[in-house]
PDB file of C-alpha atoms in Angstrom:
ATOM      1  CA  UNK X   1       2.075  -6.927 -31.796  1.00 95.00           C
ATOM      2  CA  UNK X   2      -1.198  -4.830 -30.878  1.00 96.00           C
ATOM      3  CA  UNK X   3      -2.154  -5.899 -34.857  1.00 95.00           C
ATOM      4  CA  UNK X   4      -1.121  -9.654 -35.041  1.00 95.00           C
ATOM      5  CA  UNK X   5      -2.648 -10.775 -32.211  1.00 95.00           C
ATOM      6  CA  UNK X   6      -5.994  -8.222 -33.196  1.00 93.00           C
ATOM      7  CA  UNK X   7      -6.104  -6.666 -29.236  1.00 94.00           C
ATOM      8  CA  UNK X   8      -9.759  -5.581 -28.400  1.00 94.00           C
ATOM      9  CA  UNK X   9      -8.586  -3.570 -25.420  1.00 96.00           C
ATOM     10  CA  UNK X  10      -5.361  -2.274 -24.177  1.00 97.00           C
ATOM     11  CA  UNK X  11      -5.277  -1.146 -20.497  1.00 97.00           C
ATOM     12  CA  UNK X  12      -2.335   0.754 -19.698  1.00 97.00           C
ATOM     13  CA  UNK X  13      -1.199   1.799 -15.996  1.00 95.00           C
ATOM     14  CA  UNK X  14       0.455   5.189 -14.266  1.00 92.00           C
ATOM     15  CA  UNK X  15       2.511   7.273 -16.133  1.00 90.00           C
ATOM     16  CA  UNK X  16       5.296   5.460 -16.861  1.00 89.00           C
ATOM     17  CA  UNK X  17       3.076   3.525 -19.684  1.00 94.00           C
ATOM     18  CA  UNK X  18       0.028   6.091 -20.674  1.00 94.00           C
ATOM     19  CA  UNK X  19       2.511   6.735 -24.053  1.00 95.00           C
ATOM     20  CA  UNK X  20       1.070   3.687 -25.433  1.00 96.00           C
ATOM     21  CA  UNK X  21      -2.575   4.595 -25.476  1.00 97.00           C
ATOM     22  CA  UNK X  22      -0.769   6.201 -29.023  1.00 97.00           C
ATOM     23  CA  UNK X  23       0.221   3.136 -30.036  1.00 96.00           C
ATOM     24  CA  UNK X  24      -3.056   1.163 -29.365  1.00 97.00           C
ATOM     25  CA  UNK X  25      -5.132   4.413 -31.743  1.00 97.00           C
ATOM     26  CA  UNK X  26      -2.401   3.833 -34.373  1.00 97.00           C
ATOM     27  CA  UNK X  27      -2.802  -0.155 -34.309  1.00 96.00           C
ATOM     28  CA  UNK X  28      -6.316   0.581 -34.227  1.00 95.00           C
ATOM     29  CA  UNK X  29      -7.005  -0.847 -31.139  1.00 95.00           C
ATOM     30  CA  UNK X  30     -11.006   0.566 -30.013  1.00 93.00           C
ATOM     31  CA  UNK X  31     -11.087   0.061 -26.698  1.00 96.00           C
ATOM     32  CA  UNK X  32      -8.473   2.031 -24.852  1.00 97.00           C
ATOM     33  CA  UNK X  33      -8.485   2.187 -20.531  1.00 97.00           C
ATOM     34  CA  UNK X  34      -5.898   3.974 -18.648  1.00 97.00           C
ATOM     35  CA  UNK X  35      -5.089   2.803 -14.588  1.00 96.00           C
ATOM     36  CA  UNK X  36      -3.728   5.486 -11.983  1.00 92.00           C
ATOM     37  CA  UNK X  37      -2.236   2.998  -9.246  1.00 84.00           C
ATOM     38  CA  UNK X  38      -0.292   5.692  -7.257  1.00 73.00           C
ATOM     39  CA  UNK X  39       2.104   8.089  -7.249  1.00 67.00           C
ATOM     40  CA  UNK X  40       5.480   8.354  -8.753  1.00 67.00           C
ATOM     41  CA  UNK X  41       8.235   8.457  -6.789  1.00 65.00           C
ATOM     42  CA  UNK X  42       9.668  12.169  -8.820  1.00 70.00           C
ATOM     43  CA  UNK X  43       5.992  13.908  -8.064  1.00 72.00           C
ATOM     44  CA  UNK X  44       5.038  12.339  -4.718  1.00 66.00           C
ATOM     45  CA  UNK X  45       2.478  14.909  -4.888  1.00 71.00           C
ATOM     46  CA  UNK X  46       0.987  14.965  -8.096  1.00 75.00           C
ATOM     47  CA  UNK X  47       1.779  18.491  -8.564  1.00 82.00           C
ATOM     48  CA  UNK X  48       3.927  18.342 -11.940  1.00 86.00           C
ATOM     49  CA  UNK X  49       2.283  20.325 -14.278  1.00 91.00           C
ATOM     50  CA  UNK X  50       4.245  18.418 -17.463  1.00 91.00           C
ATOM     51  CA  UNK X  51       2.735  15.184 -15.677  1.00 91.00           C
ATOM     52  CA  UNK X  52      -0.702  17.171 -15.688  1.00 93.00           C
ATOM     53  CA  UNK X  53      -0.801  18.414 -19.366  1.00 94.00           C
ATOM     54  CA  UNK X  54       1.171  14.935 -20.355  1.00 93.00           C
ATOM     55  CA  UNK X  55      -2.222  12.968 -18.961  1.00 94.00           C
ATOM     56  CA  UNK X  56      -4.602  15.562 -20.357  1.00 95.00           C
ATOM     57  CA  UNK X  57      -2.976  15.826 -23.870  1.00 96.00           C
ATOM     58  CA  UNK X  58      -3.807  11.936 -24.519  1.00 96.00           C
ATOM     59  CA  UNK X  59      -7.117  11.894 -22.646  1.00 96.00           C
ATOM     60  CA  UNK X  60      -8.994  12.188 -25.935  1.00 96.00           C
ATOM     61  CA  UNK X  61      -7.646   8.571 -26.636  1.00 96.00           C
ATOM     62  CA  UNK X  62      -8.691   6.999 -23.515  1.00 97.00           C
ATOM     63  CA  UNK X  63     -12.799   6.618 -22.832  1.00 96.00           C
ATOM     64  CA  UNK X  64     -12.451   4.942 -19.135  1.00 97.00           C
ATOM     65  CA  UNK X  65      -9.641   6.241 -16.263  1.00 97.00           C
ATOM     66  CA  UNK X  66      -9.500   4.411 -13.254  1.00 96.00           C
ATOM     67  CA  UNK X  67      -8.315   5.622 -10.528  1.00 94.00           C
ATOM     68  CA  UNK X  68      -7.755   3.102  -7.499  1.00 87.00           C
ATOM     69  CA  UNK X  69      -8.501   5.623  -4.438  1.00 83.00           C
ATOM     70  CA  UNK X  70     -10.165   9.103  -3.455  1.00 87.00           C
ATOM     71  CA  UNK X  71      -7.117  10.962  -3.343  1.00 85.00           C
ATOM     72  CA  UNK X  72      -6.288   9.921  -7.375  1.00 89.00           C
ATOM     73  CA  UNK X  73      -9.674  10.602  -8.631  1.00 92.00           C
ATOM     74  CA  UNK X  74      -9.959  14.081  -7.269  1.00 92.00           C
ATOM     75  CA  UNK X  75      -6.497  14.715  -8.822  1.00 92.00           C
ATOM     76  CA  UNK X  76      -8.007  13.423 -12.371  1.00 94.00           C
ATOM     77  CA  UNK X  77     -10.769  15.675 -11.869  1.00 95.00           C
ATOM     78  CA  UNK X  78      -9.015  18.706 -10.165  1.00 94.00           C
ATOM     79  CA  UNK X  79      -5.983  19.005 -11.682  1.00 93.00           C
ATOM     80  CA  UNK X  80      -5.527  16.801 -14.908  1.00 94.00           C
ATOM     81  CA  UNK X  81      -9.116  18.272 -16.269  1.00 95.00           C
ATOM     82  CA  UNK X  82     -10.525  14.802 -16.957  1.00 95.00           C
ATOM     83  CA  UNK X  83     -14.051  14.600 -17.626  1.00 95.00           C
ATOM     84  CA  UNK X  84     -16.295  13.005 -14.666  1.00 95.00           C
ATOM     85  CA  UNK X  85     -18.190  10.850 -16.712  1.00 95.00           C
ATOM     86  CA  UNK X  86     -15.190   9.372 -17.950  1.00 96.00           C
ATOM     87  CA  UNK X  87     -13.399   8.222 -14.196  1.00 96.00           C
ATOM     88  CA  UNK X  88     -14.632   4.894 -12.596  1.00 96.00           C
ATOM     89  CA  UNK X  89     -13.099   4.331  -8.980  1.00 93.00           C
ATOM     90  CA  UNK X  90     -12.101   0.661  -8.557  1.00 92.00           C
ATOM     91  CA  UNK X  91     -10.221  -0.568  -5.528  1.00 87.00           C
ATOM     92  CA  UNK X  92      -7.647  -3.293  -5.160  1.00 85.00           C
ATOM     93  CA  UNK X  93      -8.678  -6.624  -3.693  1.00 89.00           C
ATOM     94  CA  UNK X  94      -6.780  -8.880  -1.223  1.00 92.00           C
ATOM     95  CA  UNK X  95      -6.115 -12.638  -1.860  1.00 91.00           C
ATOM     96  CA  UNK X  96      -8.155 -13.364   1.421  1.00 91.00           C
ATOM     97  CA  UNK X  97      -7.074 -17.444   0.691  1.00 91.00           C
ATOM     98  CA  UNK X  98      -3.365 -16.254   1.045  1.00 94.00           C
ATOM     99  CA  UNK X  99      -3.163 -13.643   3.782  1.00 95.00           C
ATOM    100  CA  UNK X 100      -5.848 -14.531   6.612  1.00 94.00           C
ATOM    101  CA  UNK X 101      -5.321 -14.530  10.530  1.00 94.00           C
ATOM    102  CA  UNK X 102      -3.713 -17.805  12.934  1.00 89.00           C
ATOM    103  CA  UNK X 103      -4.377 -17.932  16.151  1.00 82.00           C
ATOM    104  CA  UNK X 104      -0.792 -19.027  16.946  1.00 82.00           C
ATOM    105  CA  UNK X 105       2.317 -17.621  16.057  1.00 83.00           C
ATOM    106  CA  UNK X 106       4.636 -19.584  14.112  1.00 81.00           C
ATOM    107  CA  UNK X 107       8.277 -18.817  13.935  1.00 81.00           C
ATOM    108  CA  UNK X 108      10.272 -17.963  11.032  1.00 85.00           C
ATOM    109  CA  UNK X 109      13.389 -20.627  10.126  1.00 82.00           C
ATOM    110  CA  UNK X 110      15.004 -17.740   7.881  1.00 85.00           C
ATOM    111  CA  UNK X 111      14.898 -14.657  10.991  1.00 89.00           C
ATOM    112  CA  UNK X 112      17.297 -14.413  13.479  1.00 90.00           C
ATOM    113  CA  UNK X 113      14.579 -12.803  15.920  1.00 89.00           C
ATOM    114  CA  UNK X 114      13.014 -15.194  18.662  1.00 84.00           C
ATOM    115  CA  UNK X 115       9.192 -15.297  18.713  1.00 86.00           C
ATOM    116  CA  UNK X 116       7.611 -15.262  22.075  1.00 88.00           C
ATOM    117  CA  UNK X 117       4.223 -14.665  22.677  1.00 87.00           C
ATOM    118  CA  UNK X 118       4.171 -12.098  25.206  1.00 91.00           C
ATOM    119  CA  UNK X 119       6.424  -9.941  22.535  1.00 94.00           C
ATOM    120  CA  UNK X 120       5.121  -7.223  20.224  1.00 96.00           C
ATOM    121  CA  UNK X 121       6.398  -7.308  16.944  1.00 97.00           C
ATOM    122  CA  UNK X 122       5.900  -4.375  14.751  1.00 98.00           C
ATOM    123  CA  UNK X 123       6.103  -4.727  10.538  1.00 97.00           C
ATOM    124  CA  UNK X 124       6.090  -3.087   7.358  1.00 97.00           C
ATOM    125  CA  UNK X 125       6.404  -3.868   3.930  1.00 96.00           C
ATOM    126  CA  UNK X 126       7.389  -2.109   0.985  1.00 94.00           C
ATOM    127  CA  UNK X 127      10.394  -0.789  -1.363  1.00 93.00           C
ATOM    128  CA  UNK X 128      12.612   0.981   0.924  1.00 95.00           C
ATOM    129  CA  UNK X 129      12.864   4.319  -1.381  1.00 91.00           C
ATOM    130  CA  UNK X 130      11.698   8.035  -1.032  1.00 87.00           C
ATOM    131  CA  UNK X 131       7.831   8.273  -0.797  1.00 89.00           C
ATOM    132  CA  UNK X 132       7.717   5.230   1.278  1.00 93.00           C
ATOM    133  CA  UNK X 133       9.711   6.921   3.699  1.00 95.00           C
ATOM    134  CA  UNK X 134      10.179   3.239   6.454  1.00 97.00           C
ATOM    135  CA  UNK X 135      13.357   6.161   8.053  1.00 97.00           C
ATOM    136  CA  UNK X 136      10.130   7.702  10.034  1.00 97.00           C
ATOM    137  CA  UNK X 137       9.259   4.492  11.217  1.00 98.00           C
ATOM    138  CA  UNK X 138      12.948   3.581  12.300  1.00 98.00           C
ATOM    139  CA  UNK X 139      13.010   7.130  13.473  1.00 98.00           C
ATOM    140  CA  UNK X 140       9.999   6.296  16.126  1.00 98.00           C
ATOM    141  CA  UNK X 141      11.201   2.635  17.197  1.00 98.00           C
ATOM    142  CA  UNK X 142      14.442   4.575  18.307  1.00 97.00           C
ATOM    143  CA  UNK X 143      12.637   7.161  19.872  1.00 97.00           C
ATOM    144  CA  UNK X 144      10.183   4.421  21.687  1.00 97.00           C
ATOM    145  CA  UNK X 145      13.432   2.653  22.937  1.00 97.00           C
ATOM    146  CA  UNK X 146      14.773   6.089  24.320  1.00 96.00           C
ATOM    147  CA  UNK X 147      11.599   6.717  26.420  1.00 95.00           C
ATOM    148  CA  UNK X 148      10.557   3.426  27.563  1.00 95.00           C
ATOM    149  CA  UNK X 149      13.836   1.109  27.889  1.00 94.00           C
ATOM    150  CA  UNK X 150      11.353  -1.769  29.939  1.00 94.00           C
ATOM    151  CA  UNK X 151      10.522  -2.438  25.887  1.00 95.00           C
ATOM    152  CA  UNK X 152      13.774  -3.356  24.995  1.00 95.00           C
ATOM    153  CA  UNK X 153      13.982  -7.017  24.494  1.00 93.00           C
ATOM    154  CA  UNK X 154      10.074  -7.568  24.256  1.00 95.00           C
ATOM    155  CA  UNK X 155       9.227  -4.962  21.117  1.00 97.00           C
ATOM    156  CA  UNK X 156      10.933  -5.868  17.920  1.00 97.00           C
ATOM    157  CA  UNK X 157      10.743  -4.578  14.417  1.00 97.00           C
ATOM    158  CA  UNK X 158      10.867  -5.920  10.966  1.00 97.00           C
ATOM    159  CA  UNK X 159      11.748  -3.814   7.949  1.00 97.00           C
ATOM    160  CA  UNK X 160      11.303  -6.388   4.792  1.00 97.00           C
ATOM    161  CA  UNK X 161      11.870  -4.743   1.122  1.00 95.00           C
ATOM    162  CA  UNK X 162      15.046  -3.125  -0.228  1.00 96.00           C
ATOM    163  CA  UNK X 163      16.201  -0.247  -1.563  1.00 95.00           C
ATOM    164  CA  UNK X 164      18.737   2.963  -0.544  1.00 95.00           C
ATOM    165  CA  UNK X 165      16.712   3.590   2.231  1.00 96.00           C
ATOM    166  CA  UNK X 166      17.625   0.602   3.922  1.00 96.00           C
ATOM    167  CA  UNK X 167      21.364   0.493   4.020  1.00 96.00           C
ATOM    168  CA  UNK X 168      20.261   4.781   5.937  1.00 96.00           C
ATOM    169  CA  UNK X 169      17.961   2.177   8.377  1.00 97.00           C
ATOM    170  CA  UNK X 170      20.809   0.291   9.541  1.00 97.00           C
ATOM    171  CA  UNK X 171      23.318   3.267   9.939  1.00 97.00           C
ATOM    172  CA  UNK X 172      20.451   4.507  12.371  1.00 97.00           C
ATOM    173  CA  UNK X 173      19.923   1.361  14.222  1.00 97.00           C
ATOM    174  CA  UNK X 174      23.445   0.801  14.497  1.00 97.00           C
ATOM    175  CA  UNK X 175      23.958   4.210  16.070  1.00 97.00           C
ATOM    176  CA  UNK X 176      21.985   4.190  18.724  1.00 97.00           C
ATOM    177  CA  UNK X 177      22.674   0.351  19.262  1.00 96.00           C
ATOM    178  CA  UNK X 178      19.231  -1.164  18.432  1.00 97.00           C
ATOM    179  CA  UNK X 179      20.192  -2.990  15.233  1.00 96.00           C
ATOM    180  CA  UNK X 180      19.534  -6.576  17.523  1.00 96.00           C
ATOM    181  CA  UNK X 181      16.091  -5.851  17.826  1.00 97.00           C
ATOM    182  CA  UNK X 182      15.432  -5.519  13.791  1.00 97.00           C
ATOM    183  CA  UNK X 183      14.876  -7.444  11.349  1.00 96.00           C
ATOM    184  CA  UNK X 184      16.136  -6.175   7.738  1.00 96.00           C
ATOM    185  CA  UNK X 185      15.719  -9.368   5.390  1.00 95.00           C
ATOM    186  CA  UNK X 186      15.499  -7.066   2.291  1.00 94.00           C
ATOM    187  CA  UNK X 187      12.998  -8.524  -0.341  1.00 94.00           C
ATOM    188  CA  UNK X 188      11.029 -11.753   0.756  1.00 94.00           C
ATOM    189  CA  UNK X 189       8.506 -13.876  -1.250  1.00 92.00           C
ATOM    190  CA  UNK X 190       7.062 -15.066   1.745  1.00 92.00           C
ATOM    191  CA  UNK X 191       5.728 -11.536   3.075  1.00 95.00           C
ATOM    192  CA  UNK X 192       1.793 -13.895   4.320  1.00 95.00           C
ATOM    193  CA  UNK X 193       4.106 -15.983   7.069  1.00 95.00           C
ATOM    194  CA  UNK X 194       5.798 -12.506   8.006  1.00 95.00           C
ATOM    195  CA  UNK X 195       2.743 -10.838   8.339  1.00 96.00           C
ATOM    196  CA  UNK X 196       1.597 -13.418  10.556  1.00 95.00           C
ATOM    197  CA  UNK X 197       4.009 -12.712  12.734  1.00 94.00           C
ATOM    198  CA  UNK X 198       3.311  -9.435  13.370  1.00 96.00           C
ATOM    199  CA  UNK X 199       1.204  -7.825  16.257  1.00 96.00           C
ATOM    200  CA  UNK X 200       0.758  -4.110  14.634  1.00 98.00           C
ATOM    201  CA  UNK X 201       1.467  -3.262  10.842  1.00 98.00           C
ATOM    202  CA  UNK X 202       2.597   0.227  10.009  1.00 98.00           C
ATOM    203  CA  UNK X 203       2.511   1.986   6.726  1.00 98.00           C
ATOM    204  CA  UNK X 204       4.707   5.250   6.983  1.00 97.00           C
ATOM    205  CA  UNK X 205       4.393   6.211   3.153  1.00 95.00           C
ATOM    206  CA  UNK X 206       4.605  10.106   2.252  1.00 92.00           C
ATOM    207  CA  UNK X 207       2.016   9.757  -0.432  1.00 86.00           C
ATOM    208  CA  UNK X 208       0.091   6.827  -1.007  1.00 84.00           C
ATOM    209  CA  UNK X 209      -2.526   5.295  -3.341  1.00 77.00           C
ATOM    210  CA  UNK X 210      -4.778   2.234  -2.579  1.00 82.00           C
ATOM    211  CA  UNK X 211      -1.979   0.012  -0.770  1.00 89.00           C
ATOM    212  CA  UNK X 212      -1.928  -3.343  -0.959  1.00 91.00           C
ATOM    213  CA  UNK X 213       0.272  -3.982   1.829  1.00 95.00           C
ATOM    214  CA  UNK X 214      -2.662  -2.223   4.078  1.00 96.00           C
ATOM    215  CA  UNK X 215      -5.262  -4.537   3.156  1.00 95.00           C
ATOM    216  CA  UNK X 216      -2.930  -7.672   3.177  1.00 96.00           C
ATOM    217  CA  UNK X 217      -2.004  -6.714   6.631  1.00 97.00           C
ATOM    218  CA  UNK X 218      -6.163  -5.676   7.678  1.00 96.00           C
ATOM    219  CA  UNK X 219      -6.506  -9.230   5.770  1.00 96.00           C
ATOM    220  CA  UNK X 220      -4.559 -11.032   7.910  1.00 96.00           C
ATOM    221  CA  UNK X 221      -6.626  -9.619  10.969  1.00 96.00           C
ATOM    222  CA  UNK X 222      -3.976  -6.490  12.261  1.00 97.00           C
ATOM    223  CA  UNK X 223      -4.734  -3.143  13.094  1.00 97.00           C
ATOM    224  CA  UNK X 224      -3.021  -0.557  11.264  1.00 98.00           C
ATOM    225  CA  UNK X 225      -0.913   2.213  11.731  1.00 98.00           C
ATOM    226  CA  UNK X 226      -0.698   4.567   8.761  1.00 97.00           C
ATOM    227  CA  UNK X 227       0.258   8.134   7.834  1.00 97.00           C
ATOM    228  CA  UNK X 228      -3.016   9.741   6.278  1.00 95.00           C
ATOM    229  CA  UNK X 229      -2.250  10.218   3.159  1.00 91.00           C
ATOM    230  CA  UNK X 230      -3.321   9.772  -0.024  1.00 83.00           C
ATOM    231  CA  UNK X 231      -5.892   6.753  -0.209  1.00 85.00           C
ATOM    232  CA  UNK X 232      -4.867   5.431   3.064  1.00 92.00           C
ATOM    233  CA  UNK X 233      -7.864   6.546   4.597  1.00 92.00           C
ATOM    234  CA  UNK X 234     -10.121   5.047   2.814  1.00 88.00           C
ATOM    235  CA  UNK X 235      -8.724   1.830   4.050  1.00 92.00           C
ATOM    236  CA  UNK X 236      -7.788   2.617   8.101  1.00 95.00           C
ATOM    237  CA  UNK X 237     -10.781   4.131  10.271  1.00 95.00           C
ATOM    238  CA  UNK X 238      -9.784   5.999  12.523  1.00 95.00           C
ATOM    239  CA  UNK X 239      -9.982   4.077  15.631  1.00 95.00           C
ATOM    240  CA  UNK X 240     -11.835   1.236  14.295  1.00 95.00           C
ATOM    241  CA  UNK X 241      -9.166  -0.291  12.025  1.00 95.00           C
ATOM    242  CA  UNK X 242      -6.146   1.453  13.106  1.00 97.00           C
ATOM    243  CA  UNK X 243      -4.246   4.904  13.595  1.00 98.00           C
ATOM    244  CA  UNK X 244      -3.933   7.681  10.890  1.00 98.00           C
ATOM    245  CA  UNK X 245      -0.542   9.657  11.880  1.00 98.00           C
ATOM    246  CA  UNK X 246       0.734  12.711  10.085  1.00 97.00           C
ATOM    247  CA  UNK X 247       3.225  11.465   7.588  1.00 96.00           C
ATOM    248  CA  UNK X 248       7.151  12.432   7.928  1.00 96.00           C
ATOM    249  CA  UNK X 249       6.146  12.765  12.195  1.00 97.00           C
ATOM    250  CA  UNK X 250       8.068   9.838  14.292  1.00 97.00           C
ATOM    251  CA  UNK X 251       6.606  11.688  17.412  1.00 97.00           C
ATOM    252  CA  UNK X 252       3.070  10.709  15.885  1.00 97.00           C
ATOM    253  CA  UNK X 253       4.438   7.671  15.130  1.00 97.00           C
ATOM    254  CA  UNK X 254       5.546   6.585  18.563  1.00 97.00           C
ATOM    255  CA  UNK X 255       2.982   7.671  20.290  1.00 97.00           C
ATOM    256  CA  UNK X 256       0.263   5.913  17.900  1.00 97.00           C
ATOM    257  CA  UNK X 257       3.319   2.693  18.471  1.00 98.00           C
ATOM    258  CA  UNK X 258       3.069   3.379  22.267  1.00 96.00           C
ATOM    259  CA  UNK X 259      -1.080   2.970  22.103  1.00 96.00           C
ATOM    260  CA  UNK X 260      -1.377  -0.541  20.576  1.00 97.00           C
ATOM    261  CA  UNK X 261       1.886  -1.921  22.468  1.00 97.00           C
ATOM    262  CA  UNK X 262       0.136  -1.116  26.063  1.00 95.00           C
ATOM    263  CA  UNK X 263      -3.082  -2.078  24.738  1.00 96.00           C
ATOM    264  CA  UNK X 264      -3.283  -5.763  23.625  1.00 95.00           C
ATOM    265  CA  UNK X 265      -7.500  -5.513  23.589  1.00 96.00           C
ATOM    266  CA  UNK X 266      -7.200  -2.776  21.733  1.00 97.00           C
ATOM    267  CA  UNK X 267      -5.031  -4.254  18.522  1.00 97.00           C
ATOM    268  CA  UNK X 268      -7.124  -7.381  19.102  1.00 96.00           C
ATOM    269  CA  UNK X 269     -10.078  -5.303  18.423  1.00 97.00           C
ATOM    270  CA  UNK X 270      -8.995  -2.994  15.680  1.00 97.00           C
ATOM    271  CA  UNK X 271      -7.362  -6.073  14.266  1.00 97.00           C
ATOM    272  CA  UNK X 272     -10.805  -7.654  14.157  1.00 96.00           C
ATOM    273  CA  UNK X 273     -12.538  -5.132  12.417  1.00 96.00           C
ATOM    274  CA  UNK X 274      -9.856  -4.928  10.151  1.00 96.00           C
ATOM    275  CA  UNK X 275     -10.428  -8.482   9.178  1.00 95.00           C
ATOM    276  CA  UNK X 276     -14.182  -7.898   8.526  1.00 94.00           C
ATOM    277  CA  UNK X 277     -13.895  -4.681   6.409  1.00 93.00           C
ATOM    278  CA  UNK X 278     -11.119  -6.451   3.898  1.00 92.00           C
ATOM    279  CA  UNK X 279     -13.911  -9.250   4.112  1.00 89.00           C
ATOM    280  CA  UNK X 280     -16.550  -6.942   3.175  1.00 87.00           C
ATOM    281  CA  UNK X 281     -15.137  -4.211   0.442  1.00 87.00           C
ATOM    282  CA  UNK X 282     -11.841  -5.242  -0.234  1.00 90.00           C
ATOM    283  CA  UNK X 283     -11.624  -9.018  -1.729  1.00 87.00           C
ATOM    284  CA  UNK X 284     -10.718  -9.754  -5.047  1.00 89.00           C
ATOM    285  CA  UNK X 285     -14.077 -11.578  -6.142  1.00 87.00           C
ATOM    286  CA  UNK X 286     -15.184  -7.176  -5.653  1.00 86.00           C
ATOM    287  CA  UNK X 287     -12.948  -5.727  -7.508  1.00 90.00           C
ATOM    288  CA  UNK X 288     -12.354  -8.164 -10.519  1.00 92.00           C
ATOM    289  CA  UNK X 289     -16.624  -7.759 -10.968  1.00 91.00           C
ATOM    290  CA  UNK X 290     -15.442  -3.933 -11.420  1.00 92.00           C
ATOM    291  CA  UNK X 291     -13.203  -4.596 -13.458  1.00 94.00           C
ATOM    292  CA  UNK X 292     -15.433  -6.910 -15.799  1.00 94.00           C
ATOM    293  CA  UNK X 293     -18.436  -4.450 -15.630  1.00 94.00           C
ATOM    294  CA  UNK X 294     -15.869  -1.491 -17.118  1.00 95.00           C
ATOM    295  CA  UNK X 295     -14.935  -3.631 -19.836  1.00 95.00           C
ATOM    296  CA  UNK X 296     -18.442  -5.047 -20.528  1.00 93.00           C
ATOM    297  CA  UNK X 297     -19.563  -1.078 -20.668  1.00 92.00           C
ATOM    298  CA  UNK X 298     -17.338  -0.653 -23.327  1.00 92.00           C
ATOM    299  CA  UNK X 299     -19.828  -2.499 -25.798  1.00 84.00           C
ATOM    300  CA  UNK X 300     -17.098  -5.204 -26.925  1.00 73.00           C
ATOM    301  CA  UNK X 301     -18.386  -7.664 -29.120  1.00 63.00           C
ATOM    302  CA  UNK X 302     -17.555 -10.938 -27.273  1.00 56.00           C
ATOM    303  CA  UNK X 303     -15.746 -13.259 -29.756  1.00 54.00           C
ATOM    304  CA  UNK X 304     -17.170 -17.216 -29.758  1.00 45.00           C
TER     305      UNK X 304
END
C-alpha cells in the first residue's frame, strides 16, 4: 500500500505501531515521524526496558519524535537514548468551536440526574481501565458523603466511559448506598453537552500524557482537578487553573473536591483562567502550525 499510493511520509504513533517505521524504510518511504501520545496501559510508567531498547533499536529509521508533553520527552531523552536534536514537543489542541463555556445549564434528556443550579456536579471522562484509575475518584465522592452528609442530594457525580473499572464503580457506590447520586452512562458521543454540565472536572489518571479531556474541560471554562502526573501539569496551574493531587490519594482528592464545592468564586475563577490558557496555547489552529512546520522541515518536495 505504502508503494501504490507512493507515501511521502508515514507518521506512526505509541508503541503499539512504531513496528511499521520498518515497513515504510522497506517501501522506501523517506520521510519517517514517530508520535509518543502517552503511556501504555502494561508500563504505566515507562519503565520497561524491552519497551526502551524496542524504541531505541528503530530510532535510526525515524529523523523527527514527537513527544506530546514534558514528562514523554524527558523519557525519550533519559531513558530511550534518543538524540535531542531529533525530539520536537508538540501539544494537542482543543476544538474551541465544539467545547466552549454557557452561561446556563442545560439539562440532559438521556440522564436520570436533575439539574439545579444551586447543585455541584462533579465529571470525568475517560476509559474506565487501570492507569486511568476513575476508583480514586469514586473512592473520594464516598468519602466526601461520609464527612459532610449536608452534600447529599446537592453534589452529584458523573462517571462517562466504560471499561472493567466501571462495573468495580458501581459495586462501590452500591455499597455504601450512593449509587442515586451517579451517573454511569458508559461511552457517550455527546461528552461537549456533558461537560457543560459540570461545575468541577477531575482527571484521576495514574500516569498521564497531554490529555485531551483536560483541555476540553479548561475549554469549556472549568477548573480542574488532576493528579500530577505525567503531562498534567503542564496543563493545570496550580491554583490558577485547578488542583494538582497526588495520584492513587482519595484523601487528596476530597479535600481538593471539598475546596471548589464551598468555594463557588473560586471554580468561577480558576474556571476562567482555564478558558483563557486553552485560548492562548492550546487550540488547534497552534498545534496543527507545529505539525506543518515538522513536516515542512523535512525538505519534502511539494507535489503540484
Amino acid at each position: 500500500m505504502l508503494r501504490q499510493n507512493k507515501v511521502d511520509i508515514v507518521h506512526t504513533r505509541n508503541l503499539a505501531a512504531i513496528e511499521y517505521q520498518v515497513s515504510a524504510f522497506l517501501a522506501g518511504v523517506k520521510y519517517r515521524v514517530h508520535g509518543e501520545h502517552g503511556w501504555d496501559t502494561f508500563d504505566p510508567a515507562g519503565n520497561n526496558k524491552k519497551y526502551q531498547w524496542l524504541r531505541r533499536l528503530l530510532s535510526p529509521l525515524i529523523q523527527v519524535f514527537i513527544p506530546l508533553s514534558l514528562h514523554l520527552q524527558t523519557y525519550l531523552t533519559d531513558k530511550v537514548k534518543i538524540s535531542a536534536r531529533k525530539i520536537v514537543r508538540i501539544c494537542n489542541g482543543v476544538d474551541t468551536q465544539k467545547f466552549y463555556p454557557e452561561k446556563t445549564r442545560k439539562e440532559l434528556p438521556v440522564c436520570p440526574l436533575t439539574f439545579v443550579e444551586k447543585n455541584v456536579y462533579i465529571g470525568t471522562v475517560g476509559r474506565m481501565h487501570g492507569v486511568k484509575d476513575q476508583i480514586t475518584l469514586v473512592q473520594a465522592f464516598v468519602l466526601l458523603m461520609q464527612r459532610h452528609a449536608e452534600l447529599i442530594g446537592q453534589v452529584y457525580l458523573l462517571l462517562v466511559g466504560d471499561g472493567p473499572l466501571r462495573a468495580q464503580a458501581i459495586e462501590l457506590l452500591e455499597k455504601h448506598q450512593l449509587r442515586q447520586y451517579v451517573w454511569l452512562p458508559g461511552e457517550r458521543q455527546d461528552i461537549a453537552e456533558i461537560m457543560r454540565t459540570l461545575d468541577i472536572f477531575v482527571l484521576p489518571s495514574q500516569n498521564e500524557g497531554i490529555s485531551n479531556a483536560i483541555l476540553e474541560a479548561m475549554a469549556t471554562g472549568l477548573p480542574v482537578i488532576a493528579t500530577e502526573v505525567g503531562g498534567n501539569p503542564e496543563l493545570v496551574e496550580q491554583n490558577q487553573t485547578g488542583l494538582l493531587v497526588p495520584p492513587e490519594s482519595p484523601e487528596s482528592m476530597v479535600n481538593a473536591l471539598n475546596v471548589l464545592i464551598k468555594d463557588k468564586q473560586k471554580r468561577k475563577q480558576l474556571g476562567e483562567r482555564s478558558l483563557q490558557r486553552v485560548q492562548d496555547n492550546f487550540s488547534i489552529q497552534v498545534m496543527v502550525k507545529n505539525y506543518t512546520d515538522v513536516y515542512d522541515s523535512l525538505g519534502l518536495e511539494r507535489k503540484q
